[in-house]
Short mmCIF file of C-alpha atoms in Angstrom, two decimals:
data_model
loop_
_atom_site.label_atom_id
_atom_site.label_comp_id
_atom_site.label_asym_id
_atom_site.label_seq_id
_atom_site.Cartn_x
_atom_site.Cartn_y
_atom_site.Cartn_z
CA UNK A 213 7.83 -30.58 -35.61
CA UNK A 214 10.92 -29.90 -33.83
CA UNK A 215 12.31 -29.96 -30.45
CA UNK A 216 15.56 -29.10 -28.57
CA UNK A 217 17.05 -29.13 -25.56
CA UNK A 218 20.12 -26.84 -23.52
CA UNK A 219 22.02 -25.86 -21.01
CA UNK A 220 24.69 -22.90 -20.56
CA UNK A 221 25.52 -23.31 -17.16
CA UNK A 222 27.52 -26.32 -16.99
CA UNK A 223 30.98 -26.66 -15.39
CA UNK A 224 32.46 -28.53 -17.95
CA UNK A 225 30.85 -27.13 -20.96
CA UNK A 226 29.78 -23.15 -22.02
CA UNK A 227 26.81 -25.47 -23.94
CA UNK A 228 25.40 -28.41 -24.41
CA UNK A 229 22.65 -28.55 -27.01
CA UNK A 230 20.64 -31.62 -28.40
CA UNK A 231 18.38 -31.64 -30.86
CA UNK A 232 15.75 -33.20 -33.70
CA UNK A 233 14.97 -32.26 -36.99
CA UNK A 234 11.33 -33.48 -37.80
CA UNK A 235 10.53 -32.87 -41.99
CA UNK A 236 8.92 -34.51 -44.66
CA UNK A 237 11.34 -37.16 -45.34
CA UNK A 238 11.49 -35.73 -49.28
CA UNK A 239 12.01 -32.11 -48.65
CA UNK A 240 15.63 -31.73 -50.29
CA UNK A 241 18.27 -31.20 -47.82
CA UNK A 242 22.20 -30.98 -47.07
CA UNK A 243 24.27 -33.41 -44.59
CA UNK A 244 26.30 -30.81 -42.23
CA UNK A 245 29.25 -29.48 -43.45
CA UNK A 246 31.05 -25.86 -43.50
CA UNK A 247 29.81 -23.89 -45.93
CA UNK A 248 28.96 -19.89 -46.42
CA UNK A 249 25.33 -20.26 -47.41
CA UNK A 250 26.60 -20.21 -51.26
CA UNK A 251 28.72 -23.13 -53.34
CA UNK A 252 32.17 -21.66 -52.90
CA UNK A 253 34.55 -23.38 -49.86
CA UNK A 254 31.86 -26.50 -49.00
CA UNK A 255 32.42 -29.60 -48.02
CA UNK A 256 33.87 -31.86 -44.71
CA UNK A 257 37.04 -30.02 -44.90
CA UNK A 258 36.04 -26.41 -46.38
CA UNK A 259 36.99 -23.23 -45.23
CA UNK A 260 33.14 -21.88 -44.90
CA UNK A 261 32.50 -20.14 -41.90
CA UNK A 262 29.92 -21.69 -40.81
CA UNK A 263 28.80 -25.66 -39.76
CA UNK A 264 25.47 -26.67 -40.33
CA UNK A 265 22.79 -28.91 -43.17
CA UNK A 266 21.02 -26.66 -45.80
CA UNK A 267 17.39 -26.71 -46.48
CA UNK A 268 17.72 -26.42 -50.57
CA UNK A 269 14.35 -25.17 -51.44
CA UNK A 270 14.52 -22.13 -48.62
CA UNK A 271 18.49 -21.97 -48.66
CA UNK A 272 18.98 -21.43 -44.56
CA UNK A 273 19.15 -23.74 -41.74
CA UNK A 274 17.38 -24.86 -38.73
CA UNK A 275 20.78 -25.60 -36.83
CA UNK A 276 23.92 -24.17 -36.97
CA UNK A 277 26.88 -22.87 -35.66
CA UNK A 278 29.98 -20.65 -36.79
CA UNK A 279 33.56 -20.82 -36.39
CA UNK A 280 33.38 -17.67 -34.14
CA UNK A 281 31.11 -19.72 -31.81
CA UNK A 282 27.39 -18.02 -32.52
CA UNK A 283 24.74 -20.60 -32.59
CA UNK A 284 21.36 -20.40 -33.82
CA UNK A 285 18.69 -23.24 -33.20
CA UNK A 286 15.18 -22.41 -35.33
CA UNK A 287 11.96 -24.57 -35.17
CA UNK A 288 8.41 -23.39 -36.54
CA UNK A 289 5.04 -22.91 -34.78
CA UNK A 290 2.41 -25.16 -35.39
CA UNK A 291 -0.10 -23.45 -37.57
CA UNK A 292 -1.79 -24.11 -40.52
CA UNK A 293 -0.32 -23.25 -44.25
CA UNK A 294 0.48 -20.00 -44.85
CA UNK A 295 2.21 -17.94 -47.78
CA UNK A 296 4.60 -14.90 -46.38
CA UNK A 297 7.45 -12.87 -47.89
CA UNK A 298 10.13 -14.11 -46.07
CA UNK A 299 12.19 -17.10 -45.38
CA UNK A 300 12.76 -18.25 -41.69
CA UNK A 301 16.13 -19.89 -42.71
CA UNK A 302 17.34 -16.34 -43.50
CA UNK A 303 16.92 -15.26 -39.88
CA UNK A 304 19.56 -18.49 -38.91
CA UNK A 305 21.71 -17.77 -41.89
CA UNK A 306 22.21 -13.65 -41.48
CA UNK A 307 23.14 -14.52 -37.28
CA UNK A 308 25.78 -16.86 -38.33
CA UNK A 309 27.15 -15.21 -41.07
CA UNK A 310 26.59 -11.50 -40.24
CA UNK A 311 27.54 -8.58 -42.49
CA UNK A 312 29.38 -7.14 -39.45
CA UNK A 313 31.81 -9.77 -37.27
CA UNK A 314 32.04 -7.51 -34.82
CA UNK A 315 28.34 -7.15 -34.30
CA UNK A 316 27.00 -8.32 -30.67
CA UNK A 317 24.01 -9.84 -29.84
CA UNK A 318 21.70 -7.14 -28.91
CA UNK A 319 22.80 -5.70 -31.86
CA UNK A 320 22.01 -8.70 -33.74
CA UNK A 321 18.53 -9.08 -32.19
CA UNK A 322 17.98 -5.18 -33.01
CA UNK A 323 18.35 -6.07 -36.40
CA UNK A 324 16.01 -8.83 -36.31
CA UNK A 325 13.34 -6.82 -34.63
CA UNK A 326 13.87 -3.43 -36.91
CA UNK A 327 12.83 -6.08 -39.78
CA UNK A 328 9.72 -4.84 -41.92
CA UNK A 329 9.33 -8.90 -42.81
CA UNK A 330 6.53 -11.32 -42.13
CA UNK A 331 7.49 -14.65 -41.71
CA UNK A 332 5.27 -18.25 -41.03
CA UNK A 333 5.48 -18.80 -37.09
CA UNK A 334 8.35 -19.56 -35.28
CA UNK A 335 11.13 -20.05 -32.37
CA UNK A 336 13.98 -19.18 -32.66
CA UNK A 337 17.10 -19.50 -29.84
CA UNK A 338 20.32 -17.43 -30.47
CA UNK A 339 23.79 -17.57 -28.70
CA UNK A 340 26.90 -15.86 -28.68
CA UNK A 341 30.12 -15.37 -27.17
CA UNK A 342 29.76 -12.79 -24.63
CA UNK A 343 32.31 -12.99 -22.13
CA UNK A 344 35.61 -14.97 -20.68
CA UNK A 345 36.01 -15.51 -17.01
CA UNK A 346 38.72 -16.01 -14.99
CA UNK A 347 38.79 -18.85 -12.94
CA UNK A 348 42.59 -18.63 -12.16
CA UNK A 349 43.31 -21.58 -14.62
CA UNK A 350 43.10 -19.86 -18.05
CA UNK A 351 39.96 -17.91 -19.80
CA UNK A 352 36.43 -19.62 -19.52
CA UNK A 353 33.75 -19.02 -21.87
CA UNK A 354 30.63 -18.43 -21.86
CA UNK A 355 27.34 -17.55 -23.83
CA UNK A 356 25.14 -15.00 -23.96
CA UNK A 357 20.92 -15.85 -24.87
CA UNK A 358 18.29 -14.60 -26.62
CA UNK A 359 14.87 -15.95 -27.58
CA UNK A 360 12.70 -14.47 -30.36
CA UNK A 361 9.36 -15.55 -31.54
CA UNK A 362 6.49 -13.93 -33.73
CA UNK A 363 3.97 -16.14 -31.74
CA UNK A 364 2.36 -17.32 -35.48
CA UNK A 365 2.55 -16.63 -39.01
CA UNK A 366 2.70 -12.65 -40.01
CA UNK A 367 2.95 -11.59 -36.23
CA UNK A 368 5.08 -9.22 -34.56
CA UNK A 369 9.05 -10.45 -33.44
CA UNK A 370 9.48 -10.06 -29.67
CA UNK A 371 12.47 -10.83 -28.46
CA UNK A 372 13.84 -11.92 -24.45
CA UNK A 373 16.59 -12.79 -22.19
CA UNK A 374 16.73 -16.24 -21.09
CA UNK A 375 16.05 -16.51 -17.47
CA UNK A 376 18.08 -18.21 -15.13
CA UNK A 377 15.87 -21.58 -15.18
CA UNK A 378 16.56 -22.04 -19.09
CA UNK A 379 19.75 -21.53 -18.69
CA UNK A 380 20.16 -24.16 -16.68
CA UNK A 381 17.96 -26.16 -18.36
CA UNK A 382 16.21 -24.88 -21.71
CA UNK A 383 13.88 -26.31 -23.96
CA UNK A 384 12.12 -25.33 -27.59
CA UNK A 385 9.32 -27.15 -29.78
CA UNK A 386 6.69 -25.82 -31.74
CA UNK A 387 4.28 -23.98 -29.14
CA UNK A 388 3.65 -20.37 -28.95
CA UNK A 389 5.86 -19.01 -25.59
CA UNK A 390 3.46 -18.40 -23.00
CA UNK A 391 0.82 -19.79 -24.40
CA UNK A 392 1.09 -24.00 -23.36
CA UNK A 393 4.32 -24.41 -25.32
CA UNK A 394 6.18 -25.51 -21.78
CA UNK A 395 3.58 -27.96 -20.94
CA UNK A 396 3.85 -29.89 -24.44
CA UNK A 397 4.47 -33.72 -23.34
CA UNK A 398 8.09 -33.68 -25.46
CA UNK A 399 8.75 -30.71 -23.75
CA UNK A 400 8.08 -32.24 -20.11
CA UNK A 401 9.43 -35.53 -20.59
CA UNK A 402 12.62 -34.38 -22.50
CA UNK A 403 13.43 -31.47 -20.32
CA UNK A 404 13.36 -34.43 -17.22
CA UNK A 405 15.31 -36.64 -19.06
CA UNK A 406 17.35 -33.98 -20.02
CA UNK A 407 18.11 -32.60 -16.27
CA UNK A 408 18.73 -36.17 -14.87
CA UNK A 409 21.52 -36.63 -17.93
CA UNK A 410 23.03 -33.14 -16.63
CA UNK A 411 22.75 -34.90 -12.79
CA UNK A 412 25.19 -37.81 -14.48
CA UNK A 413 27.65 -35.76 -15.82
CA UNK A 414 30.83 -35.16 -14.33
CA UNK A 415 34.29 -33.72 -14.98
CA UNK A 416 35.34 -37.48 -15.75
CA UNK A 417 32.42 -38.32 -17.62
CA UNK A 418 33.67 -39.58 -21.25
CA UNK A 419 32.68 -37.44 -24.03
CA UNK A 420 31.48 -40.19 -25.96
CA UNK A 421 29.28 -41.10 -23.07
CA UNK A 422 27.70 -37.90 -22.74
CA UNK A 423 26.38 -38.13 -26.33
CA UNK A 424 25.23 -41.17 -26.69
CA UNK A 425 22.83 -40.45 -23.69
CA UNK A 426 22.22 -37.16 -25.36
CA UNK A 427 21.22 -39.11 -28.80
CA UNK A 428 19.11 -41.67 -26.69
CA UNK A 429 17.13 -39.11 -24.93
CA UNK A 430 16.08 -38.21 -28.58
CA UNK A 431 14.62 -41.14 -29.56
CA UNK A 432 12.26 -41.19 -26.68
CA UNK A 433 8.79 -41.84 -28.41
CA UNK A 434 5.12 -42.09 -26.79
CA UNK A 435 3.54 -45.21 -26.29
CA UNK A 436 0.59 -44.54 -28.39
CA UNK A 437 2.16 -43.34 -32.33
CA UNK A 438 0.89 -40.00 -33.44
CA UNK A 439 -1.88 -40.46 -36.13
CA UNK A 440 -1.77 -36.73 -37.01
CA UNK A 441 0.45 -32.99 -36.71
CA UNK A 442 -1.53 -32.92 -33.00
CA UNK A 443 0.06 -35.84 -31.85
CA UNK A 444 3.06 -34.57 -33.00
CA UNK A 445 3.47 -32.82 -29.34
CA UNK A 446 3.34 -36.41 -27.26
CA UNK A 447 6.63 -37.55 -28.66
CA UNK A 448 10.32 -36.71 -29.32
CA UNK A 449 11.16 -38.91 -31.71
CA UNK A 450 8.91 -39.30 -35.52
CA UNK A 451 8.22 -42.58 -36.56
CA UNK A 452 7.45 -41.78 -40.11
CA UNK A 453 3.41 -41.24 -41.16
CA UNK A 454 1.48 -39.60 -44.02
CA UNK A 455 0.86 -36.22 -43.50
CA UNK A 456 -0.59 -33.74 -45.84
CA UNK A 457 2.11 -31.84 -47.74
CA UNK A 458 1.04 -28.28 -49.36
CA UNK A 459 2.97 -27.74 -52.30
CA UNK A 460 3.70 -24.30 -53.93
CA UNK A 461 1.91 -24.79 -57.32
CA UNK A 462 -1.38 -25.32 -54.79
CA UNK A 463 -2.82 -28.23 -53.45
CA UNK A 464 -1.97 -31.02 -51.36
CA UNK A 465 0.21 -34.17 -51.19
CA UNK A 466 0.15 -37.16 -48.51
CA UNK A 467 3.96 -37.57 -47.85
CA UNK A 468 6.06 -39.30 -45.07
CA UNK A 469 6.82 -37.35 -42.42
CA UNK A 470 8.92 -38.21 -39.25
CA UNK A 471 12.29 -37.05 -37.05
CA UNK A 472 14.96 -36.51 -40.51
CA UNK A 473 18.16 -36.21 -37.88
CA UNK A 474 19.45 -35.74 -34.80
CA UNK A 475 22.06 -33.15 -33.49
CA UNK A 476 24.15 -32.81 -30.72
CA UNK A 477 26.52 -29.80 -30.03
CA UNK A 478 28.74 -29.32 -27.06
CA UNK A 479 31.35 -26.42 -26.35
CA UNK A 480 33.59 -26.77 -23.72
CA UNK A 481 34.74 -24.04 -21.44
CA UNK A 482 38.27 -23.81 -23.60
CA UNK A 483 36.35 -23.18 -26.81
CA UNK A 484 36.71 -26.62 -27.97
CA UNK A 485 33.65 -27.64 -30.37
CA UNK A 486 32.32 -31.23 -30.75
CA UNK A 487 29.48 -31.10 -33.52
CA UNK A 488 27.52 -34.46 -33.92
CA UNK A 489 24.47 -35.59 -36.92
CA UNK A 490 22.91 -38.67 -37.38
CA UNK A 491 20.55 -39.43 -39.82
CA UNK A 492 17.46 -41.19 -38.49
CA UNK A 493 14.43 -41.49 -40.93
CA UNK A 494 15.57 -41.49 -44.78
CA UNK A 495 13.96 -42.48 -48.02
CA UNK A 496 16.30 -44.87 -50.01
CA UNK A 497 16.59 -44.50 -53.82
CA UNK A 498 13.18 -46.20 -54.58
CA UNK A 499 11.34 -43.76 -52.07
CA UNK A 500 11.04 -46.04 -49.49
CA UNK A 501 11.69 -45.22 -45.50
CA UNK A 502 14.50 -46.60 -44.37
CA UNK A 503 15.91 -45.86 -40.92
CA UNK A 504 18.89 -45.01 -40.64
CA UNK A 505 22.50 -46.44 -39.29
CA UNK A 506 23.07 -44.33 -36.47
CA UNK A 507 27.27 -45.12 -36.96
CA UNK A 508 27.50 -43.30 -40.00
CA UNK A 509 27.31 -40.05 -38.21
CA UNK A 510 29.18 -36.99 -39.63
CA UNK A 511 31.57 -35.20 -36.72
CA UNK A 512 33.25 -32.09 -36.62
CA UNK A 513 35.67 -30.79 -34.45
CA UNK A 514 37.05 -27.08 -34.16
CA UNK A 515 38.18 -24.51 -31.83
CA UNK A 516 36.64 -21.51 -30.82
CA UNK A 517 39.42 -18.74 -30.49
CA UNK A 518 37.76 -17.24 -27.30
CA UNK A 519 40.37 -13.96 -27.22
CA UNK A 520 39.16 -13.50 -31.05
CA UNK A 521 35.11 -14.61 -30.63
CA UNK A 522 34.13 -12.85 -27.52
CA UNK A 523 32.33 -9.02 -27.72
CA UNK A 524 33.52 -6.62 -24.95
#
């Protein structure tokens, strides 16, 4: 399981976006860096377009954001095993690196939804560059929303605005939308913790301080451990446990499963990017878990070029 956490609507900042990444601990997978969703022009200082870890065996990404500023943020829905034609990580992967740049976000999402795919349930958040405003001291930017879920495995994509409260303050696990995914205990307790770090931010709040409350909202855990996938939706942080793994020659594996990494993204009003990953649970050479050091985190900064990103 998943679980994020947003706001748009900040003075300081167009977003600020926190996040897990809850896996089986041995599922392949890429540390952040630009990239193009092929092997050419990777790496920490790369000229890919777009910033974000790979899932190897599926190719896409369930965070990520581009040099033009679009952001995608995709968890699944808690369901049982499932075989479908397409790959969730492509519906990241063709948002942030789109066959059209000029493309906007409706068109985007009209895409999406003209799709004759079938894909295993899931959320999936999507922002872009919509607009600059003038506040009299230089262009502001800002983000334009959209949320699109198939509500399970095989179903229908529907897609909607954000409204004004999840704007403010947004929030996205594993639950079906309208259907008890708001009332998720993660979801409650982190979108609290979440508004009262908002409450504590102001213009001359350090950066660094900001993110380190972001990251320690994310390791908020439940005081009884999760035995299972339901208890999954009691806590924000995985502390690694077995979990039965379905593999694609058939059958079934116990594996370790628990929170993989943590992500924070913030974009300033001036375009200015600050992209943050720490590795949390890992499995050293031997297989063993091993949590991580959470001061070898990779960073990225960049600027968004809001005259060049924004769609009129």
């Amino acid at each position: 399981m998943c679980v994020g956490f947003w706001t748009l609507e900040h003075p300081q900042y167009a977003l600020i976006l926190c996040s897990n990444r809850d896996e089986f601990l041995s599922r392949p997978t890429t540390q952040a860096r630009w990239h193009s969703f092929g092997a050419e022009n990777e790496g920490e200082s790369g000229t890919g377009a777009v910033l974000s870890g790979r899932d190897v065996l599926a190719g896409g990404t369930w965070a990520g954001i581009s040099r033009t500023g679009r952001v995608a943020l995709l968890t699944n829905i808690t369901e049982p095993h499932g075989r479908y034609n397409s790959s969730r990580g492509t519906l990241t992967s063709s948002f942030l690196l789109p066959e059209s740049s000029s493309a906007t976000l409706q068109e985007e999402v009209d895409r999406i939804l003209a799709q004759d795919a079938r894909y295993a349930g899931f959320n999936l958040l999507l922002l872009c560059p919509s607009r600059s405003i003038d506040h009299g001291d230089g262009r502001c930017l800002s983000l334009e929303a959209a949320f699109l879920t198939n509500s399970g495995g095989g179903g229908k994509i529907k897609a909607r605005i954000l409204s004004e409260t999840e704007r403010r303050c947004g929030a996205m696990s594993n639950g079906i939308d309208y259907h008890g995914a708001a009332e998720w205990p993660k979801v409650r307790r982190g979108s609290q913790m979440f508004q009262d770090t908002l409450s504590s931010v102001h213009a001359d709040t350090p950066e660094s301080d900001l993110t380190e409350r972001l990251f320690e909202l994310l390791t908020w855990k439940s005081e009884v451990p999760p035995s299972d996938r339901t208890g999954l939706r009691d806590t924000i942080q995985v502390e690694p446990l077995q979990v039965p793994n379905a593999k694609p020659s058939g059958g079934t594996t116990s594996e370790p499963y628990g929170t993989r990494l943590s992500t924070v993204i913030l974009i300033r009003r001036d375009g200015g990017v600050l992209f943050l990953e720490r590795d949390i649970w890992t499995l050293d050479r031997e297989g063993a878990v091993t949590k991580a050091d959470p001061k070898q985190q990779r960073t990225y900064r960049f600027q968004i070029h809001i005259e060049d990103s924004v769609k009129r």
